[in-house]
């Protein structure tokens, strides 16, 4: 820097001071919101499990949340996709109402028995609360992007207790094939502090034990490759099925509150017919169980079905914890076929299905290390990379951009995943006409 009055490290001090203060403030807001959310989630989950009859009120609960969003939440209904869109193409500050609406909607979903997760709620609360600081500090659009990314990282880290994975998630989730390193310091600090804020509020996260990790051999690597392909395919099926059902319901049922009413009726009837609540809610007990003994091979299919039915018809919540369930139980089912320890493959599947569905292989690998220890890193890294490839150019977040295609297929840089199917149809139609 020829015109700099001071050495570059000295010039960076004001920047560090500003973003350290902002990141800590974002972390306090997001970490406290996540702590309140997790506490409420524990309370309503325990109540639902003790009063199984409440599942029959799920259709009415879905209708009520749908009606509230129709009246008050149209501007924030896009959820995580709205956050990603605002980072790529900033327009206006995210309405504060996103935080209480998604918090209340997710609590209702879990109280009455929908199969949804929690990451979407924490990320939306973190992003929305962080963006309110744009008004307070009169920040420009470039700095606003960093603020929202820090909020995303803080929300993710505090809800799962994985600060490093949370930081990387906020950088990686925006685009396929590219990270924004200009936000690395705010995201890292916000994620670490938000996790500590949650712990200070007395929140405890589930402890998973992957057991003894096998030594690397030719077969364990081959088994991991095969499993990674299947994990990525499962992530792709989940994302496509959820989006497909959502599009179908929007096309066939014009009145939005009716969609979760119908979905709730289907879920409640299915729970009654199967005689089990195994596939609703977060499913944490089943995830923990997948590390301790062999489970029914169909558990992952049950969770996919119930979660697609819930999210695809409009219930509020996240996708990530159900993806953990799907991955852990699929890994558990594959273990005897691939001659791998079921706890090890459950742990790998836990993160790898998420890596494929969310297109975040680096964050998922780091999450595996934070949750299961460093010994699992080679297997988790390989499985997440393969899953990322085999999930194709799909994902649970339609607002993700394609910065670099996963393989040689040509996709215009910057295209939204939600716009990609239409673009590929146009290419096929053009090719057919030329032939």
Coordinates of C-alpha atoms in Angstrom, one line a residue, residues 59 62-63 66 77 240-267 305-315 398:
X59 CA -53.5 -30.1 11.5
X62 CA -50.4 -26.0 11.1
X63 CA -53.4 -24.0 9.9
X66 CA -50.0 -20.8 8.2
X77 CA -41.6 -16.6 4.6
X240 CA -35.8 -32.7 -4.4
X241 CA -38.7 -34.4 -2.6
X242 CA -39.1 -31.5 -0.2
X243 CA -39.0 -28.9 -2.9
X244 CA -41.2 -31.1 -5.2
X245 CA -43.9 -31.5 -2.6
X246 CA -43.8 -27.8 -1.7
X247 CA -44.2 -26.8 -5.4
X248 CA -47.1 -29.3 -5.8
X249 CA -48.9 -28.0 -2.8
X250 CA -48.5 -24.4 -3.8
X251 CA -49.8 -25.2 -7.3
X252 CA -52.8 -27.3 -6.1
X253 CA -53.7 -25.6 -2.8
X254 CA -53.9 -21.8 -3.3
X255 CA -54.9 -20.9 0.3
X256 CA -51.6 -21.2 2.2
X257 CA -53.0 -22.2 5.6
X258 CA -54.6 -25.2 4.1
X259 CA -51.3 -26.8 3.1
X260 CA -50.0 -27.5 6.6
X261 CA -53.5 -28.5 7.7
X262 CA -53.5 -31.2 5.0
X263 CA -49.9 -32.1 5.8
X264 CA -50.7 -32.3 9.5
X265 CA -53.6 -34.6 8.9
X266 CA -51.4 -36.9 6.9
X267 CA -48.6 -36.9 9.5
X305 CA -41.0 -39.4 4.5
X306 CA -42.2 -37.7 7.7
X307 CA -39.9 -34.7 7.3
X308 CA -40.7 -34.2 3.6
X309 CA -44.4 -34.3 4.5
X310 CA -43.9 -31.7 7.3
X311 CA -41.6 -29.2 5.6
X312 CA -43.1 -29.7 2.1
X313 CA -46.5 -28.7 3.4
X314 CA -45.4 -25.6 5.2
X315 CA -44.5 -26.4 8.8
X398 CA -32.7 -22.8 -3.3

